PDB file of C-alpha atoms and ligand atoms in Angstrom:
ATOM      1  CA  UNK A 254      -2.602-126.850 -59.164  1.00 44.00           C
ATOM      2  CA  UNK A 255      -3.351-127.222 -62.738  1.00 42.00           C
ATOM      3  CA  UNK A 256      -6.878-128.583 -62.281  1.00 45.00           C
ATOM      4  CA  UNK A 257      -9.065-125.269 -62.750  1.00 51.00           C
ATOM      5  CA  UNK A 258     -11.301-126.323 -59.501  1.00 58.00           C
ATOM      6  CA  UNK A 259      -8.200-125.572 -57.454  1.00 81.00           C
ATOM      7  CA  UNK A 260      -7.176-122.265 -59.235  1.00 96.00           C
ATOM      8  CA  UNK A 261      -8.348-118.724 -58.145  1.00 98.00           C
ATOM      9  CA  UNK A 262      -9.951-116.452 -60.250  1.00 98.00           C
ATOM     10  CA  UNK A 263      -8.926-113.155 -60.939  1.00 98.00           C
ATOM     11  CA  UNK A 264     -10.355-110.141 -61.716  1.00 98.00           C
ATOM     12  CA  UNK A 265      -7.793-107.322 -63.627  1.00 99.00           C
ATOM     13  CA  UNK A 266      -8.534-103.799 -63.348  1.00 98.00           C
ATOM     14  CA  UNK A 267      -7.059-101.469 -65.621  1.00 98.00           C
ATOM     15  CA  UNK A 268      -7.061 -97.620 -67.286  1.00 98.00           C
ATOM     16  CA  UNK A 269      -5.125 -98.084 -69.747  1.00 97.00           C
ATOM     17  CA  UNK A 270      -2.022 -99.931 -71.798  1.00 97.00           C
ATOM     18  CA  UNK A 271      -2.567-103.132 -69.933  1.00 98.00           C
ATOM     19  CA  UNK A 272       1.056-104.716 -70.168  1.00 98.00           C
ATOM     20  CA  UNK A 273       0.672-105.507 -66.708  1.00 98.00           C
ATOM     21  CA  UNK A 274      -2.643-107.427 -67.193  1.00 98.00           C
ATOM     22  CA  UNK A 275      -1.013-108.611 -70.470  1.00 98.00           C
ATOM     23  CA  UNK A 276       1.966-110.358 -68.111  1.00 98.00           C
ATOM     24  CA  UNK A 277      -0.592-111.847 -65.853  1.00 98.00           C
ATOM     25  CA  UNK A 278      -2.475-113.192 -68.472  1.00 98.00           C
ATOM     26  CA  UNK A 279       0.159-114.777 -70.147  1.00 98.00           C
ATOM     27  CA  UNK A 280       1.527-116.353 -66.582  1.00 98.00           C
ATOM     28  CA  UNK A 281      -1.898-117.385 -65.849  1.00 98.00           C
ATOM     29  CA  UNK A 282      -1.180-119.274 -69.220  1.00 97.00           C
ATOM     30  CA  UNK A 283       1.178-122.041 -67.806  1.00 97.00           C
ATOM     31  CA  UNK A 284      -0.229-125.412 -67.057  1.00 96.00           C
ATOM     32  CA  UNK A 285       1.170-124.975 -63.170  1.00 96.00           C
ATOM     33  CA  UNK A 286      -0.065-121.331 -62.567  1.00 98.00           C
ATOM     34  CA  UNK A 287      -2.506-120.716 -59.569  1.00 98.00           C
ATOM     35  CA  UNK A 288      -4.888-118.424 -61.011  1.00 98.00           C
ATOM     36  CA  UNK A 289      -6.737-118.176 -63.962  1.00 98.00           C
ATOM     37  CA  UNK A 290      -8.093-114.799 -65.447  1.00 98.00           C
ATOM     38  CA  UNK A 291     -11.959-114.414 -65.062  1.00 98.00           C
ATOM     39  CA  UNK A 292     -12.423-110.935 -66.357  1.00 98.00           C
ATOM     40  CA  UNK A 293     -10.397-107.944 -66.974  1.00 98.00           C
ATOM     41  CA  UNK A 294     -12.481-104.705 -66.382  1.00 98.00           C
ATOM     42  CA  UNK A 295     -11.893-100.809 -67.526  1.00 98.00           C
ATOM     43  CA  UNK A 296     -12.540 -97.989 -66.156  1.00 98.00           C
ATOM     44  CA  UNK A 297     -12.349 -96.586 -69.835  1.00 97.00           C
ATOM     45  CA  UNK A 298     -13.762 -97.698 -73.393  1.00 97.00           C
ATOM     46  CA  UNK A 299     -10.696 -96.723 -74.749  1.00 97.00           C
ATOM     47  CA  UNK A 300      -8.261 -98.739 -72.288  1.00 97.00           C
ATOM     48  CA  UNK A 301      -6.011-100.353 -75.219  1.00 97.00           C
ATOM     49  CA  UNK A 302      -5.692-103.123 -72.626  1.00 98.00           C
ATOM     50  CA  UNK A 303      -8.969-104.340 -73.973  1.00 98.00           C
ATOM     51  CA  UNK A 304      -8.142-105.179 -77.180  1.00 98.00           C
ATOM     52  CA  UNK A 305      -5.657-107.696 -76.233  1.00 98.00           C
ATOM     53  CA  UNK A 306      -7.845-109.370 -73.313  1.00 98.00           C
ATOM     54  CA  UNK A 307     -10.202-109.826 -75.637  1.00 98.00           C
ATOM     55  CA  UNK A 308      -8.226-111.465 -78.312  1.00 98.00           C
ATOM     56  CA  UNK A 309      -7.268-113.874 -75.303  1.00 97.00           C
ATOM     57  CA  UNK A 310     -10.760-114.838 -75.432  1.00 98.00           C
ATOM     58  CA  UNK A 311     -10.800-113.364 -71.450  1.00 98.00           C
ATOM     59  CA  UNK A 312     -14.039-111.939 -70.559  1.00 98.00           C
ATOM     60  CA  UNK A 313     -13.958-107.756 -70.577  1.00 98.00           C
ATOM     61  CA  UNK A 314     -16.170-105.132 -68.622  1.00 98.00           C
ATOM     62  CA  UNK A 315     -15.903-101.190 -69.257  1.00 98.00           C
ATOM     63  CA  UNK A 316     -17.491 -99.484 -66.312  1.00 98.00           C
ATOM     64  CA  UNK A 317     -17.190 -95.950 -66.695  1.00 97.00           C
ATOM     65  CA  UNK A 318     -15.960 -94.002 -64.386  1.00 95.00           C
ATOM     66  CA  UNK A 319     -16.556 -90.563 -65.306  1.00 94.00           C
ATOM     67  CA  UNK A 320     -19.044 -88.607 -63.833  1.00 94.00           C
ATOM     68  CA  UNK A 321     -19.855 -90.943 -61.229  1.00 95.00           C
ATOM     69  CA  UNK A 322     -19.687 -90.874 -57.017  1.00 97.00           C
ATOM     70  CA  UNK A 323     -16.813 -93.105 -55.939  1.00 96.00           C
ATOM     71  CA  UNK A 324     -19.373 -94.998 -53.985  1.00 97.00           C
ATOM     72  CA  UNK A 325     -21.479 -96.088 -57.137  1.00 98.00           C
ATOM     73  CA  UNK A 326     -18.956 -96.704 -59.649  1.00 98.00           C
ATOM     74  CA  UNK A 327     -17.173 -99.322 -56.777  1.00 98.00           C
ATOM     75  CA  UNK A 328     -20.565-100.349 -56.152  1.00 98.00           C
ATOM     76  CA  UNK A 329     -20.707-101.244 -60.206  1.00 98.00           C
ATOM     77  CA  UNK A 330     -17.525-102.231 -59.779  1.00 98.00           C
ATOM     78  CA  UNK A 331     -17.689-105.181 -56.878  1.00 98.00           C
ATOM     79  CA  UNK A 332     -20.774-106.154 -58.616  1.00 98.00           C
ATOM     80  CA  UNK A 333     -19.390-107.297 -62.135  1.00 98.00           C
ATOM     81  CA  UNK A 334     -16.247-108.704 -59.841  1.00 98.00           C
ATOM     82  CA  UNK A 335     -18.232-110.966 -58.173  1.00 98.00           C
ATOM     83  CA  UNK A 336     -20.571-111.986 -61.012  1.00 98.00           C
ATOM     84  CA  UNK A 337     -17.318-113.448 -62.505  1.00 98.00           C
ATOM     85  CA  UNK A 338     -16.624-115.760 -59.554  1.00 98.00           C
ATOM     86  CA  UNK A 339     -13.534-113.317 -58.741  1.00 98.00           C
ATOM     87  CA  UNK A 340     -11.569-114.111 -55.420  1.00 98.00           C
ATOM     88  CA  UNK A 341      -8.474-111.833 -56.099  1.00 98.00           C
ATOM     89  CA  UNK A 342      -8.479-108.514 -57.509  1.00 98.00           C
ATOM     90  CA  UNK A 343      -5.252-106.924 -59.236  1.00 98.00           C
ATOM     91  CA  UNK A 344      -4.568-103.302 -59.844  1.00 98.00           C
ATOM     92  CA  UNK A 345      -2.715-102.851 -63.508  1.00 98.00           C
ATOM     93  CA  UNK A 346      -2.219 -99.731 -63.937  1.00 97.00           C
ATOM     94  CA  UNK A 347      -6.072 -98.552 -62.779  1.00 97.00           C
ATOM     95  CA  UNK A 348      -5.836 -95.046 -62.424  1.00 94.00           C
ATOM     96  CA  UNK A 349      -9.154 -94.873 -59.975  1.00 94.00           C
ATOM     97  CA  UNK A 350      -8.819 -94.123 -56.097  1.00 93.00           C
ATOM     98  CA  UNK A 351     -11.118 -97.248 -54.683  1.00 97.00           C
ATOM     99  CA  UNK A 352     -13.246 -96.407 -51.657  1.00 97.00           C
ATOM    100  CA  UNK A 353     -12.057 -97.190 -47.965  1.00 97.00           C
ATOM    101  CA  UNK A 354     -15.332 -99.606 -48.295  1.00 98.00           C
ATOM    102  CA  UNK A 355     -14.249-101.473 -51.556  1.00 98.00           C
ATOM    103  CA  UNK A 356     -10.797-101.488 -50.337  1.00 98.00           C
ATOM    104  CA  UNK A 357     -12.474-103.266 -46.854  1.00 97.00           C
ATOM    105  CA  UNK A 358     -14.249-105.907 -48.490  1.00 97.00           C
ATOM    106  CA  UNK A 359     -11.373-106.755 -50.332  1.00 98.00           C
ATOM    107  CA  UNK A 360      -9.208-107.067 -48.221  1.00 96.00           C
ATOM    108  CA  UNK A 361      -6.379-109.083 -48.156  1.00 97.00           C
ATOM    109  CA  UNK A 362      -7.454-110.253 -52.055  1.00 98.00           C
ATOM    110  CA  UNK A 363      -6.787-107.078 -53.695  1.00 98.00           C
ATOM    111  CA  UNK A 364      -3.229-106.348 -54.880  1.00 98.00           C
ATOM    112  CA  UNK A 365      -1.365-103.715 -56.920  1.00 98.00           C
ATOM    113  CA  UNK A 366       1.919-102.797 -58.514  1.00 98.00           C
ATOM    114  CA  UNK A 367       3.540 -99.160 -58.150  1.00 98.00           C
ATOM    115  CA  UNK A 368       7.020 -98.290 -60.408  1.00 98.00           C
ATOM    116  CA  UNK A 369       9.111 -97.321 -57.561  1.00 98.00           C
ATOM    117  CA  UNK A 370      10.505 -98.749 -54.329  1.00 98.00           C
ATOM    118  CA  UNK A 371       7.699 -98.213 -51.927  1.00 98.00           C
ATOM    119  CA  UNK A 372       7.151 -96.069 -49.464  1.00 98.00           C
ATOM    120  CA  UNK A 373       9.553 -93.717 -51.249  1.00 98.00           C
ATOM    121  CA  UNK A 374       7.836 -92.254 -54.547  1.00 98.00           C
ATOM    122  CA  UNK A 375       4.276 -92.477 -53.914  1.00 98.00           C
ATOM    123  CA  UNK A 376       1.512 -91.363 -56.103  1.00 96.00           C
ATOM    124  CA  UNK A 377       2.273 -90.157 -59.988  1.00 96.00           C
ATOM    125  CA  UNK A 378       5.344 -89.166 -61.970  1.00 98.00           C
ATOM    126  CA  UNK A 379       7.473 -91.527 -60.811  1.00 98.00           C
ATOM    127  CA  UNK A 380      10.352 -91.771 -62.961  1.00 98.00           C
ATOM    128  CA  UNK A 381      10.936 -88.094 -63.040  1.00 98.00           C
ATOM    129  CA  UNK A 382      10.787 -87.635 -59.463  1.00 98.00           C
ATOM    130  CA  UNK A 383      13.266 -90.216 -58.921  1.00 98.00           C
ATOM    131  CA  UNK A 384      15.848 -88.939 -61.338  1.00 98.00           C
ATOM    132  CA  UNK A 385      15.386 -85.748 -60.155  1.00 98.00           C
ATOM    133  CA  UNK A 386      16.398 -86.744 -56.631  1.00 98.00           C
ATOM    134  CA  UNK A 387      19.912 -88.261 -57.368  1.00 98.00           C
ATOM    135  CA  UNK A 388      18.410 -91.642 -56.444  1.00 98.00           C
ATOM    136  CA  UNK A 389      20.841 -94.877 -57.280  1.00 98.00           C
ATOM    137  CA  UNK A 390      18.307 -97.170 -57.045  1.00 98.00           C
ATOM    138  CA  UNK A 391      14.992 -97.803 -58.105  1.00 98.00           C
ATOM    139  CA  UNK A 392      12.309-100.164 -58.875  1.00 98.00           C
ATOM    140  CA  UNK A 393       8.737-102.023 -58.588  1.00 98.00           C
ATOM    141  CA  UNK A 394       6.848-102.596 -55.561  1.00 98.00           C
ATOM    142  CA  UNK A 395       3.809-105.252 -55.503  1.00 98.00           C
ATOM    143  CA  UNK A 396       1.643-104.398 -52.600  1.00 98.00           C
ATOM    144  CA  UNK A 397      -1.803-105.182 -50.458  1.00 98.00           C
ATOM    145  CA  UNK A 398      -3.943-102.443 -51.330  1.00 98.00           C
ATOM    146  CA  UNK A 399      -5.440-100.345 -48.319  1.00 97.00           C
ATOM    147  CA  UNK A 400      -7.358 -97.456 -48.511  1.00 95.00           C
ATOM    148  CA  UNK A 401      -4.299 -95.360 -48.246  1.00 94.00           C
ATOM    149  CA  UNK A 402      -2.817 -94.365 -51.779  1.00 92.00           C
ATOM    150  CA  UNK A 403       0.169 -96.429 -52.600  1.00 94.00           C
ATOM    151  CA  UNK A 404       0.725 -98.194 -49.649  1.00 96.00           C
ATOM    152  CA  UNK A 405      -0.363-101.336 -47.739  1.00 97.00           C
ATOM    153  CA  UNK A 406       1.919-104.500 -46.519  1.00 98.00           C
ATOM    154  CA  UNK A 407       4.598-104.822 -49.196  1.00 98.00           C
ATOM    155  CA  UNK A 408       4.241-108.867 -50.870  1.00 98.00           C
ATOM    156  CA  UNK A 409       7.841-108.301 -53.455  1.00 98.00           C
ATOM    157  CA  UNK A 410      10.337-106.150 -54.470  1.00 98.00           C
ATOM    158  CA  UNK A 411      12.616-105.958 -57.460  1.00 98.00           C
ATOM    159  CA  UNK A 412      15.616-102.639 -57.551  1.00 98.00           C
ATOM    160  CA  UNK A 413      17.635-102.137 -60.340  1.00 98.00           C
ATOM    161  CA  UNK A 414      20.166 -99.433 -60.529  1.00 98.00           C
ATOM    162  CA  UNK A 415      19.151 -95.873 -61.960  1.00 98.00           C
ATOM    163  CA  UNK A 416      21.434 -95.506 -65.232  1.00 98.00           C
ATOM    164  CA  UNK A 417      23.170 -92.260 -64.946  1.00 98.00           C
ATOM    165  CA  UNK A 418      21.823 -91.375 -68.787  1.00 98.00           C
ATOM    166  CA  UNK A 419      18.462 -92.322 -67.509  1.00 98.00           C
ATOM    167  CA  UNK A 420      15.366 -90.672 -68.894  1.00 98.00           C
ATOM    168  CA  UNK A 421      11.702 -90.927 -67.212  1.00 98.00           C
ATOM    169  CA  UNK A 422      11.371 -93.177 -70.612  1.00 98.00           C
ATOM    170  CA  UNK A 423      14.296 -94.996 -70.456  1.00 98.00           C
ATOM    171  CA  UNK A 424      13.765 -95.876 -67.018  1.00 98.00           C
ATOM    172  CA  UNK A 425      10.090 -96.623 -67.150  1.00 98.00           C
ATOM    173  CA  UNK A 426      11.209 -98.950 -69.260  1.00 98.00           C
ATOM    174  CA  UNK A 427      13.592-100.705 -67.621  1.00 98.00           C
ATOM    175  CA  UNK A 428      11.791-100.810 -64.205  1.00 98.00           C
ATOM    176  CA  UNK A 429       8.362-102.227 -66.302  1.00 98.00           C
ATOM    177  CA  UNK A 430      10.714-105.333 -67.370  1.00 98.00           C
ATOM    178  CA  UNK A 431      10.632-105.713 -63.690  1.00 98.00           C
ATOM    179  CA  UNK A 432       7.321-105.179 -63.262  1.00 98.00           C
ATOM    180  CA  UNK A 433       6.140-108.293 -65.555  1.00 98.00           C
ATOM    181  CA  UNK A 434       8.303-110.603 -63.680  1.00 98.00           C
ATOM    182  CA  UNK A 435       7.016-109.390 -60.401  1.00 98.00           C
ATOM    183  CA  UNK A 436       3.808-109.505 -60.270  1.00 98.00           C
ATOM    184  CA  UNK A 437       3.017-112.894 -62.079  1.00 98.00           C
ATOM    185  CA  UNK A 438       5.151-114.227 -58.991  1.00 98.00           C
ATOM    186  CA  UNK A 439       3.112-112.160 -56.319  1.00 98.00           C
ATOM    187  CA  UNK A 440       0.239-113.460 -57.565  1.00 98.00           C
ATOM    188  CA  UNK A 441       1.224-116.724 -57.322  1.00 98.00           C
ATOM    189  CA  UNK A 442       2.071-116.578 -54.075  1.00 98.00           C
ATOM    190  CA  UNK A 443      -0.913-115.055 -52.882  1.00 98.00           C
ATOM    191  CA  UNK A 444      -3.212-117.736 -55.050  1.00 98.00           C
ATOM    192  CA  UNK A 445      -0.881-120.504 -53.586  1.00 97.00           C
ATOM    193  CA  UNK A 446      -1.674-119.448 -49.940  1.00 97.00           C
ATOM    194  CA  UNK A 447       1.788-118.477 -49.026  1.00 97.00           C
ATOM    195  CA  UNK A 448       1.295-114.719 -47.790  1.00 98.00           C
ATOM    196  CA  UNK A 449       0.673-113.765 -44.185  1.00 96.00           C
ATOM    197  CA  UNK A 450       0.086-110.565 -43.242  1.00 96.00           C
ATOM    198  CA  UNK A 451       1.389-109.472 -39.837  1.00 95.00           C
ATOM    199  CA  UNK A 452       0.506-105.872 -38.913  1.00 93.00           C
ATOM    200  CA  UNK A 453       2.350-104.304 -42.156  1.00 94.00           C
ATOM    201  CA  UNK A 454       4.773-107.282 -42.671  1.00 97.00           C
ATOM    202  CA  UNK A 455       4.206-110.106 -45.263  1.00 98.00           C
ATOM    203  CA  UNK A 456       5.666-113.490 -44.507  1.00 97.00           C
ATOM    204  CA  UNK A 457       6.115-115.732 -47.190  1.00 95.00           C
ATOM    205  CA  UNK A 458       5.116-118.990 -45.701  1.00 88.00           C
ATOM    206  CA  UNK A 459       5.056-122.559 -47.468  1.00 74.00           C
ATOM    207  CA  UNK A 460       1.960-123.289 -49.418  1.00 55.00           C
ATOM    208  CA  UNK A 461       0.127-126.491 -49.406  1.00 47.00           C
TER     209      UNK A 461
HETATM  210  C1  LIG B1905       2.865 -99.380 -64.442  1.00 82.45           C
HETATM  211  O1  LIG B1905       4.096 -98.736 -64.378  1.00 82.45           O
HETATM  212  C2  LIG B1905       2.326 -99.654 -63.058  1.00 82.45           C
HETATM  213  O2  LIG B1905       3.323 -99.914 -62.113  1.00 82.45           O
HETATM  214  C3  LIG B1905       1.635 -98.356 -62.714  1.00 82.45           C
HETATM  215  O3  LIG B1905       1.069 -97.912 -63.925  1.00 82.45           O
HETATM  216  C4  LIG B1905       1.780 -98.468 -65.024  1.00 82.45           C
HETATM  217  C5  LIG B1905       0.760 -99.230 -65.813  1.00 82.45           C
HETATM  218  O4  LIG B1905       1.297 -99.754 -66.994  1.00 82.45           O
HETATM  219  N1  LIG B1905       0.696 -98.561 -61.641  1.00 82.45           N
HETATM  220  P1  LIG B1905       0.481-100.865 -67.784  1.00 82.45           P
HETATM  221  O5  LIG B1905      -0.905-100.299 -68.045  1.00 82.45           O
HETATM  222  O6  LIG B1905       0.432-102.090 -66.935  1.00 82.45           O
HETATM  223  O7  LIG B1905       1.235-101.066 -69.054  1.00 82.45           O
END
C-alpha cells in the first residue's frame, strides 16, 4: 500500500483550527497509510488550518463561502476537488451545510467527524449540551455524510467517560484526543476497501 499508485487521494475540508486535518495529515505520513493528502481546502482565508497544510508542502484552496448560493459555492467546491485527483472527501471541522446534490455525488467517499456519540448530540454546542444532561458517557463519532446534518451510516466510535469536574473545555479536550485517533483509522479503512454500507449499517469487511 505504500506505492502512491495504489493510495487514494484525499481532499480535507475545513473552517477553521484544522487539528483534525492536522491528524490526517500526519497519518497519511506513514510509509503503510492508504491515502495520501491531495489538497486541503477552506471555506475561509483565515482558517488557521492553512498555515500548517501549507508548511506540509500539501496543496491549499480558500473558496469563500460567504455571500454565495449553496449551489455555487459546492459547485466551486467539487470543481477544485476533482482538479486534485480527489477520490475521498473528509469533513474537519467544515462548518458549511453541503447540498443534497454534493452530498449525492459523493457518496459513499465523503466522511466526517462529530464530538459526540451519534445520533445523540447533533448539530453545535456539543460539550455543553452533554454536561448539561447528566450524561456519563461521551465521545467521537466518524460518519458517511448524507444530506441530513450529522448523521449518515456510522464507520467508528470511541466513548470515554464524562469527568464529573468536566467543563465544555475540559471535555472538548479530552474527546478531541479521541478524535485524532479515530479518524486516521476510519480513513484507513475506507481507503483500504473494508467498509460496506448496508442500509444504515457499516460492516467492516477484510480488505485486499
Ligand atoms: C471537532 O471537534 C470536530 O469533531 C467538529 O469540529 C471540531 C473541529 O476541530 N466537527 P478541528 O478544526 O479539527 O481542530
Amino acid at each position: 500500500m505504500s506505492q502512491s499508485g495504489a493510495t487514494k487521494a484525499v481532499g480535507i475540508l475545513i473552517s477553521g483550527r484544522g487539528s483534525n486535518m492536522r491528524a490526517l495529515v500526519q497519518a497519511a505520513q506513514a510509509a503503510d497509510f492508504p491515502a495520501r493528502i491531495a489538497v486541503v481546502i477552506a471555506n475561509k482565508a483565515e482558517a488557521e488550518g492553512l498555515d500548517y497544510a501549507r508548511a506540509q508542502g500539501i496543496a491549499t484552496a480558500v473558496i469563500p463561502s460567504k455571500g454565495k448560493s449553496r449551489e455555487v459555492f459546492d459547485g466551486e467546491l467539487d470543481a477544485a476537488l476533482r482538479q486534485h485527483g480527489v477520490e475521498i472527501v473528509c469533513l474537519a471541522g467544515f462548518m458549511r451545510l453541503l447540498t443534497a446534490g454534493f452530498v449525492e455525488s459523493w457518496r459513499g467517499r465523503l466522511l466526517n467527524i462529530h464530538p459526540s456519540l451519534l445520533p445523540a448530540f447533533r448539530g453545535t454546542q456539543v460539550h455543553e449540551r452533554v454536561i448539561e444532561s447528566g450524561a456519563r458517557f461521551t465521545g467521537c463519532t466518524v460518519h458517511f455524510v448524507v444530506p441530513e446534518m450529522d448523521e449518515g451510516p456510522i464507520i467508528l466510535q470511541a466513548a470515554i467517560a464524562v469527568p464529573d469536574d468536566a467543563t465544555p473545555d475540559t471535555l472538548a479536550e479530552l474527546v478531541l484526543t479521541e478524535e485524532h485517533r479515530l479518524y486516521p483509522l476510519a480513513l484507513r479503512l475506507l481507503a483500504e476497501g473494508r467498509l460496506r454500507v448496508e442500509g444504515n449499517r457499516v460492516r467492516h469487511a477484510d480488505g485486499n
